[in-house]
């Protein structure tokens, strides 16, 4: 039997205010004065001098504001890569992503595509990347997605929603500064936090579970329970803990896999453009059959935080639209195998998925 040789993020800084060390961290990585660092920054920070004035821009460095309103797309990656190549003669010294999961995934994908030929859609799948990505740094400003730690970059392409899963995807450096998550709207905080919680439930209940994933998954699960059920945490404690939960949740699925909620939410996202966090919540709300205890606690947390999920988003879909979602979901075979086992195709039929989608 051969075991997965998993690539880790090689360097990580954690602590309130650690964002201020970014300049010192980047300085030795600068190839030369003409080789810029490109900062991809979530456009919610546009006009927020509190963050942007602290970004250590020098020489020919460039700051690009990127919208996270939609899930990241392969053609968006290609456009960013083209923009960077046209604006700079020298290959960049590095890509720095500052934002939520969407921005972090784009930063990973751009770093890969600056070192590999063709288009981003050519690399959607497992281990298709030939050349190492250029140096890339991830700085999350919201916690839960696990994008800062994973070896995938989730992208919607012309034909499928599928990540670039490769050993070259993980960041070379991550800065975890809980202060950056201050001011995240309550519903957004809940949805991305639940992305982490659902990672744990899917990992801990999966057939791929092993001691490695279990140790991280259990820790993340306990942290999530504390954050979303314990009313006595200060805002700072909650920020610190959720940042750690996100990291541990990401590590848990690194050595196992996610499951039913993620597979089905990819379908929602591909057809309807539903954002990943809220999409997971909409799906997970209907998965008692697969994760009875996890869903029960999820509903309790939802009620405690007064979260009202959109209802009936699939009610008016035609059969051909439902078929598109079902195709996308069924394409994620490792997720189904983890959730159900090797015989998953006997359990997960098209009509079963159709019935589930129609409830949402």
CSV table of C-alpha atoms in Angstrom, one decimal:
chain,number,residue,atom,x,y,z
A,1,UNK,CA,0.0,0.0,0.0
A,2,UNK,CA,1.3,3.5,-0.8
A,3,UNK,CA,0.6,6.4,1.5
A,4,UNK,CA,0.0,10.0,0.6
A,5,UNK,CA,3.1,12.1,0.8
A,6,UNK,CA,1.3,15.3,1.8
A,7,UNK,CA,2.9,18.7,1.2
A,8,UNK,CA,2.5,21.1,4.1
A,9,UNK,CA,2.6,24.9,4.3
A,10,UNK,CA,6.3,25.3,5.0
A,11,UNK,CA,6.2,28.5,7.1
A,12,UNK,CA,3.5,30.0,9.3
A,13,UNK,CA,3.2,32.9,11.6
A,14,UNK,CA,0.3,33.1,14.1
A,15,UNK,CA,-0.6,36.0,16.3
A,16,UNK,CA,-2.6,39.3,16.7
A,17,UNK,CA,-0.8,42.0,14.7
A,18,UNK,CA,1.5,39.5,12.9
A,19,UNK,CA,0.4,41.0,9.6
A,20,UNK,CA,2.9,43.8,10.3
A,21,UNK,CA,5.7,41.3,9.7
A,22,UNK,CA,4.8,40.9,6.1
A,23,UNK,CA,7.5,43.3,4.8
A,24,UNK,CA,10.2,41.5,6.7
A,25,UNK,CA,9.0,38.1,5.5
A,26,UNK,CA,8.9,39.2,1.8
A,27,UNK,CA,12.2,41.1,1.7
A,28,UNK,CA,14.5,38.0,1.3
A,29,UNK,CA,12.2,36.5,-1.3
A,30,UNK,CA,12.4,39.4,-3.7
A,31,UNK,CA,14.2,38.2,-6.8
A,32,UNK,CA,15.3,41.7,-7.9
A,33,UNK,CA,14.0,45.2,-8.0
A,34,UNK,CA,12.1,44.6,-11.2
A,35,UNK,CA,10.5,41.4,-10.1
A,36,UNK,CA,7.4,42.6,-8.3
A,37,UNK,CA,5.3,41.2,-5.6
A,38,UNK,CA,1.6,41.1,-6.7
A,39,UNK,CA,-0.9,41.6,-3.9
A,40,UNK,CA,-4.4,40.2,-4.6
A,41,UNK,CA,-6.6,41.9,-2.1
A,42,UNK,CA,-10.4,41.4,-1.5
A,43,UNK,CA,-12.1,44.5,-2.8
A,44,UNK,CA,-14.0,44.9,0.4
A,45,UNK,CA,-10.8,46.5,1.7
A,46,UNK,CA,-10.9,49.2,-1.1
A,47,UNK,CA,-10.9,52.5,0.7
A,48,UNK,CA,-10.0,50.8,4.0
A,49,UNK,CA,-6.7,52.5,4.7
A,50,UNK,CA,-6.5,50.6,8.0
A,51,UNK,CA,-5.4,47.5,6.1
A,52,UNK,CA,-4.2,48.7,2.7
A,53,UNK,CA,-1.8,51.3,4.2
A,54,UNK,CA,0.0,48.4,6.0
A,55,UNK,CA,0.7,46.5,2.8
A,56,UNK,CA,4.4,46.8,2.2
A,57,UNK,CA,4.5,47.9,-1.4
A,58,UNK,CA,7.9,48.8,-2.9
A,59,UNK,CA,9.6,49.1,-6.4
A,60,UNK,CA,7.3,47.8,-9.1
A,61,UNK,CA,4.9,45.9,-6.7
A,62,UNK,CA,1.3,45.9,-7.7
A,63,UNK,CA,-1.9,45.8,-5.7
A,64,UNK,CA,-4.9,44.3,-7.5
A,65,UNK,CA,-8.3,44.5,-5.9
A,66,UNK,CA,-10.3,41.4,-6.7
A,67,UNK,CA,-14.0,40.9,-6.1
A,68,UNK,CA,-15.1,37.9,-4.0
A,69,UNK,CA,-18.8,38.4,-4.9
A,70,UNK,CA,-18.7,35.2,-7.1
A,71,UNK,CA,-16.9,31.9,-6.6
A,72,UNK,CA,-13.5,31.9,-8.3
A,73,UNK,CA,-13.5,30.9,-12.0
A,74,UNK,CA,-10.8,29.5,-14.3
A,75,UNK,CA,-11.2,32.4,-16.8
A,76,UNK,CA,-10.7,34.9,-13.9
A,77,UNK,CA,-7.4,33.2,-13.1
A,78,UNK,CA,-6.4,33.4,-16.8
A,79,UNK,CA,-7.3,37.1,-16.9
A,80,UNK,CA,-5.2,37.9,-13.8
A,81,UNK,CA,-2.2,36.0,-15.1
A,82,UNK,CA,-2.5,37.8,-18.4
A,83,UNK,CA,-2.8,41.2,-16.7
A,84,UNK,CA,0.3,40.4,-14.6
A,85,UNK,CA,2.4,39.3,-17.6
A,86,UNK,CA,1.4,42.3,-19.7
A,87,UNK,CA,2.2,44.8,-16.9
A,88,UNK,CA,5.6,43.4,-15.8
A,89,UNK,CA,8.6,42.4,-17.9
A,90,UNK,CA,10.0,40.2,-15.1
A,91,UNK,CA,8.3,37.2,-13.6
A,92,UNK,CA,6.9,38.2,-10.2
A,93,UNK,CA,8.8,37.5,-7.0
A,94,UNK,CA,5.6,36.2,-5.5
A,95,UNK,CA,1.8,36.4,-5.2
A,96,UNK,CA,0.2,37.4,-1.9
A,97,UNK,CA,-3.5,36.7,-1.4
A,98,UNK,CA,-5.2,38.8,1.3
A,99,UNK,CA,-8.9,37.9,1.8
A,100,UNK,CA,-11.3,35.0,2.3
A,101,UNK,CA,-11.3,31.6,0.6
A,102,UNK,CA,-12.0,33.0,-2.9
A,103,UNK,CA,-9.0,35.3,-2.9
A,104,UNK,CA,-6.7,32.6,-1.4
A,105,UNK,CA,-7.8,30.1,-4.0
A,106,UNK,CA,-7.2,32.7,-6.8
A,107,UNK,CA,-3.7,33.5,-5.4
A,108,UNK,CA,-2.8,29.8,-5.4
A,109,UNK,CA,-4.1,29.3,-8.9
A,110,UNK,CA,-2.4,32.5,-10.3
A,111,UNK,CA,0.9,31.4,-8.7
A,112,UNK,CA,0.6,28.0,-10.4
A,113,UNK,CA,-0.4,29.4,-13.8
A,114,UNK,CA,2.5,31.9,-13.9
A,115,UNK,CA,4.8,28.8,-14.0
A,116,UNK,CA,2.7,26.5,-16.2
A,117,UNK,CA,1.5,26.8,-19.8
A,118,UNK,CA,-2.0,26.8,-21.1
A,119,UNK,CA,-5.2,27.8,-19.3
A,120,UNK,CA,-6.4,27.2,-15.7
A,121,UNK,CA,-9.1,24.8,-16.9
A,122,UNK,CA,-6.4,22.4,-18.2
A,123,UNK,CA,-5.3,21.8,-14.6
A,124,UNK,CA,-8.7,21.1,-12.9
A,125,UNK,CA,-8.3,17.7,-11.4
A,126,UNK,CA,-5.7,15.7,-9.4
A,127,UNK,CA,-1.9,16.1,-9.9
A,128,UNK,CA,-1.9,17.6,-13.4
A,129,UNK,CA,0.5,20.5,-12.6
A,130,UNK,CA,4.0,19.9,-14.0
A,131,UNK,CA,6.0,22.9,-12.7
A,132,UNK,CA,6.3,24.3,-9.2
A,133,UNK,CA,4.2,27.4,-8.6
A,134,UNK,CA,6.0,30.7,-8.0
A,135,UNK,CA,6.4,31.8,-4.3
A,136,UNK,CA,3.0,32.5,-2.8
A,137,UNK,CA,1.7,33.7,0.5
A,138,UNK,CA,-1.8,33.4,2.0
A,139,UNK,CA,-3.3,35.8,4.5
A,140,UNK,CA,-6.9,35.0,5.5
A,141,UNK,CA,-9.1,37.8,6.6
A,142,UNK,CA,-12.0,35.5,7.4
A,143,UNK,CA,-11.8,32.0,9.1
A,144,UNK,CA,-13.3,28.7,8.2
A,145,UNK,CA,-12.6,27.7,4.6
A,146,UNK,CA,-9.3,26.0,5.3
A,147,UNK,CA,-8.1,27.5,2.0
A,148,UNK,CA,-5.0,28.7,3.8
A,149,UNK,CA,-3.8,25.1,4.4
A,150,UNK,CA,-5.2,22.9,1.6
A,151,UNK,CA,-3.6,21.5,-1.5
A,152,UNK,CA,-6.5,22.5,-3.7
A,153,UNK,CA,-7.8,25.7,-5.3
A,154,UNK,CA,-11.5,25.4,-5.9
A,155,UNK,CA,-12.4,26.8,-9.4
A,156,UNK,CA,-15.5,26.8,-11.5
A,157,UNK,CA,-14.5,26.1,-15.1
A,158,UNK,CA,-16.5,26.0,-18.4
A,159,UNK,CA,-17.3,22.4,-17.9
A,160,UNK,CA,-16.9,21.6,-14.2
A,161,UNK,CA,-16.4,22.9,-10.8
A,162,UNK,CA,-13.2,21.2,-9.6
A,163,UNK,CA,-10.0,22.3,-7.9
A,164,UNK,CA,-6.5,22.3,-9.0
A,165,UNK,CA,-5.4,19.6,-6.6
A,166,UNK,CA,-1.6,19.3,-6.6
A,167,UNK,CA,1.5,19.2,-4.4
A,168,UNK,CA,2.5,22.7,-5.8
A,169,UNK,CA,-0.8,24.3,-4.7
A,170,UNK,CA,-0.2,24.9,-0.9
A,171,UNK,CA,1.2,28.3,0.2
A,172,UNK,CA,4.9,28.7,0.9
A,173,UNK,CA,4.0,31.0,3.7
A,174,UNK,CA,0.8,31.7,5.7
A,175,UNK,CA,0.2,34.6,8.1
A,176,UNK,CA,-2.6,33.9,10.6
A,177,UNK,CA,-3.5,37.2,12.2
A,178,UNK,CA,-6.9,37.0,14.0
A,179,UNK,CA,-7.2,40.8,14.1
A,180,UNK,CA,-7.8,40.8,10.4
A,181,UNK,CA,-11.1,39.0,10.9
A,182,UNK,CA,-12.6,41.8,12.9
A,183,UNK,CA,-15.8,43.3,11.4
A,184,UNK,CA,-16.8,40.3,9.4
A,185,UNK,CA,-20.7,40.4,9.2
A,186,UNK,CA,-22.4,37.9,11.5
A,187,UNK,CA,-24.1,35.8,8.8
A,188,UNK,CA,-20.8,35.6,6.8
A,189,UNK,CA,-18.9,34.6,10.0
A,190,UNK,CA,-21.5,31.9,10.6
A,191,UNK,CA,-21.3,30.5,7.0
A,192,UNK,CA,-17.5,30.3,6.8
A,193,UNK,CA,-17.4,28.9,10.3
A,194,UNK,CA,-19.8,26.2,9.3
A,195,UNK,CA,-17.7,25.4,6.3
A,196,UNK,CA,-15.0,24.4,8.9
A,197,UNK,CA,-17.6,22.6,11.1
A,198,UNK,CA,-18.8,20.6,8.0
A,199,UNK,CA,-15.2,19.7,7.1
A,200,UNK,CA,-14.9,18.1,10.5
A,201,UNK,CA,-18.2,16.2,10.4
A,202,UNK,CA,-17.5,14.9,6.9
A,203,UNK,CA,-13.9,13.9,7.8
A,204,UNK,CA,-14.7,12.3,11.1
A,205,UNK,CA,-17.6,10.3,9.6
A,206,UNK,CA,-15.8,9.3,6.4
A,207,UNK,CA,-14.5,5.9,5.4
A,208,UNK,CA,-11.0,7.5,4.7
A,209,UNK,CA,-10.7,8.4,8.4
A,210,UNK,CA,-7.3,7.7,10.0
A,211,UNK,CA,-5.5,8.8,13.2
A,212,UNK,CA,-3.9,11.8,11.4
A,213,UNK,CA,-7.2,13.3,10.1
A,214,UNK,CA,-9.0,12.3,13.3
A,215,UNK,CA,-6.6,14.1,15.6
A,216,UNK,CA,-7.0,17.4,13.6
A,217,UNK,CA,-10.8,16.9,13.0
A,218,UNK,CA,-11.6,16.3,16.6
A,219,UNK,CA,-9.7,19.4,17.7
A,220,UNK,CA,-11.4,21.5,15.1
A,221,UNK,CA,-14.8,20.1,16.0
A,222,UNK,CA,-14.3,20.9,19.7
A,223,UNK,CA,-13.2,24.5,18.8
A,224,UNK,CA,-16.3,25.0,16.6
A,225,UNK,CA,-18.6,23.7,19.3
A,226,UNK,CA,-16.9,26.2,21.8
A,227,UNK,CA,-17.1,29.1,19.4
A,228,UNK,CA,-20.7,28.6,18.3
A,229,UNK,CA,-22.3,27.2,21.4
A,230,UNK,CA,-20.4,28.9,24.3
A,231,UNK,CA,-21.9,32.3,24.8
A,232,UNK,CA,-19.2,33.5,27.2
A,233,UNK,CA,-16.2,33.8,24.8
A,234,UNK,CA,-14.9,37.3,24.1
A,235,UNK,CA,-14.8,38.5,20.5
A,236,UNK,CA,-11.0,38.1,20.5
A,237,UNK,CA,-11.1,34.6,21.9
A,238,UNK,CA,-13.7,33.6,19.3
A,239,UNK,CA,-11.5,35.1,16.5
A,240,UNK,CA,-8.3,33.3,17.7
A,241,UNK,CA,-10.2,30.0,18.1
A,242,UNK,CA,-12.0,30.1,14.8
A,243,UNK,CA,-8.7,30.8,13.0
A,244,UNK,CA,-7.2,27.7,14.6
A,245,UNK,CA,-10.3,25.7,13.9
A,246,UNK,CA,-10.1,26.6,10.3
A,247,UNK,CA,-6.4,25.5,10.2
A,248,UNK,CA,-7.2,22.2,11.9
A,249,UNK,CA,-10.3,21.5,9.8
A,250,UNK,CA,-8.2,22.1,6.7
A,251,UNK,CA,-5.5,19.7,8.0
A,252,UNK,CA,-8.2,17.1,8.8
A,253,UNK,CA,-9.4,16.9,5.2
A,254,UNK,CA,-5.8,17.1,3.9
A,255,UNK,CA,-5.2,13.5,4.8
A,256,UNK,CA,-8.8,12.3,4.2
A,257,UNK,CA,-11.6,13.9,2.2
A,258,UNK,CA,-14.8,15.9,2.5
A,259,UNK,CA,-18.2,14.3,1.8
A,260,UNK,CA,-21.9,14.7,0.8
A,261,UNK,CA,-22.4,18.4,1.6
A,262,UNK,CA,-19.3,19.5,-0.3
A,263,UNK,CA,-20.1,17.3,-3.4
A,264,UNK,CA,-23.7,18.6,-3.6
A,265,UNK,CA,-22.8,22.3,-2.8
A,266,UNK,CA,-20.4,22.2,-5.8
A,267,UNK,CA,-23.5,21.5,-7.9
A,268,UNK,CA,-25.3,24.5,-6.5
A,269,UNK,CA,-22.3,26.7,-7.0
A,270,UNK,CA,-21.7,25.6,-10.6
A,271,UNK,CA,-25.3,26.1,-11.7
A,272,UNK,CA,-26.6,28.9,-9.4
A,273,UNK,CA,-23.4,30.6,-8.4
A,274,UNK,CA,-24.2,29.9,-4.7
A,275,UNK,CA,-21.2,30.9,-2.5
A,276,UNK,CA,-19.4,28.0,-1.0
A,277,UNK,CA,-20.1,28.6,2.7
A,278,UNK,CA,-23.8,29.3,2.4
A,279,UNK,CA,-24.1,26.5,-0.2
A,280,UNK,CA,-22.6,24.0,2.3
A,281,UNK,CA,-25.1,25.2,4.9
A,282,UNK,CA,-28.1,24.9,2.6
A,283,UNK,CA,-27.2,21.3,1.7
A,284,UNK,CA,-26.1,20.2,5.1
A,285,UNK,CA,-29.4,21.3,6.6
A,286,UNK,CA,-31.0,18.3,4.7
A,287,UNK,CA,-28.4,15.6,5.3
A,288,UNK,CA,-29.8,13.9,8.5
A,289,UNK,CA,-29.7,10.6,6.8
A,290,UNK,CA,-25.9,10.8,6.4
A,291,UNK,CA,-24.8,12.8,9.4
A,292,UNK,CA,-27.6,12.6,12.0
A,293,UNK,CA,-25.7,14.0,15.0
A,294,UNK,CA,-23.8,16.6,13.0
A,295,UNK,CA,-27.0,18.0,11.4
A,296,UNK,CA,-28.8,18.1,14.7
A,297,UNK,CA,-26.0,20.2,16.3
A,298,UNK,CA,-25.9,22.4,13.2
A,299,UNK,CA,-29.6,23.2,13.5
A,300,UNK,CA,-29.1,24.1,17.1
A,301,UNK,CA,-26.2,26.5,16.3
A,302,UNK,CA,-28.3,28.0,13.4
A,303,UNK,CA,-31.1,28.7,15.8
A,304,UNK,CA,-28.8,30.1,18.5
A,305,UNK,CA,-27.3,32.6,16.0
A,306,UNK,CA,-30.6,33.4,14.5
A,307,UNK,CA,-29.5,32.4,11.0
A,308,UNK,CA,-32.2,32.0,8.3
A,309,UNK,CA,-31.1,30.0,5.3
A,310,UNK,CA,-32.6,30.7,1.9
A,311,UNK,CA,-35.4,28.2,1.1
A,312,UNK,CA,-36.6,26.8,-2.2
A,313,UNK,CA,-33.6,27.8,-4.3
A,314,UNK,CA,-34.0,24.6,-6.4
A,315,UNK,CA,-37.9,24.7,-6.4
A,316,UNK,CA,-38.2,26.2,-9.9
A,317,UNK,CA,-35.4,24.3,-11.6
A,318,UNK,CA,-36.2,22.2,-14.7
A,319,UNK,CA,-35.0,18.6,-15.1
A,320,UNK,CA,-32.1,19.6,-17.4
A,321,UNK,CA,-30.9,22.1,-14.8
A,322,UNK,CA,-31.1,19.5,-12.0
A,323,UNK,CA,-29.2,17.1,-14.3
A,324,UNK,CA,-26.3,19.6,-14.6
A,325,UNK,CA,-26.1,19.9,-10.8
A,326,UNK,CA,-26.3,16.1,-10.4
A,327,UNK,CA,-23.5,15.6,-13.0
A,328,UNK,CA,-21.2,18.1,-11.2
A,329,UNK,CA,-21.9,16.4,-7.8
A,330,UNK,CA,-21.4,12.9,-9.2
A,331,UNK,CA,-18.1,13.9,-10.8
A,332,UNK,CA,-16.5,14.2,-7.3
A,333,UNK,CA,-15.9,10.5,-6.8
A,334,UNK,CA,-13.4,10.7,-4.0
A,335,UNK,CA,-15.9,12.7,-1.9
A,336,UNK,CA,-18.6,10.0,-2.4
A,337,UNK,CA,-16.2,7.2,-1.7
A,338,UNK,CA,-15.2,8.8,1.6
A,339,UNK,CA,-18.8,9.5,2.6
A,340,UNK,CA,-20.4,6.2,1.7
A,341,UNK,CA,-17.6,3.7,0.8
A,342,UNK,CA,-16.5,1.8,-2.3
A,343,UNK,CA,-20.1,0.8,-3.2
A,344,UNK,CA,-21.3,4.4,-3.2
A,345,UNK,CA,-22.8,4.1,-6.7
A,346,UNK,CA,-25.4,1.7,-5.5
A,347,UNK,CA,-26.5,4.2,-2.8
A,348,UNK,CA,-26.2,7.5,-4.5
A,349,UNK,CA,-28.4,7.4,-7.6
A,350,UNK,CA,-29.4,10.3,-9.8
A,351,UNK,CA,-33.0,10.1,-8.5
A,352,UNK,CA,-31.8,10.2,-4.9
A,353,UNK,CA,-29.8,13.4,-5.6
A,354,UNK,CA,-32.7,14.9,-7.5
A,355,UNK,CA,-35.0,14.3,-4.5
A,356,UNK,CA,-32.4,15.9,-2.2
A,357,UNK,CA,-31.8,18.9,-4.4
A,358,UNK,CA,-35.6,19.5,-4.7
A,359,UNK,CA,-35.8,19.9,-0.9
A,360,UNK,CA,-33.4,22.8,-1.0
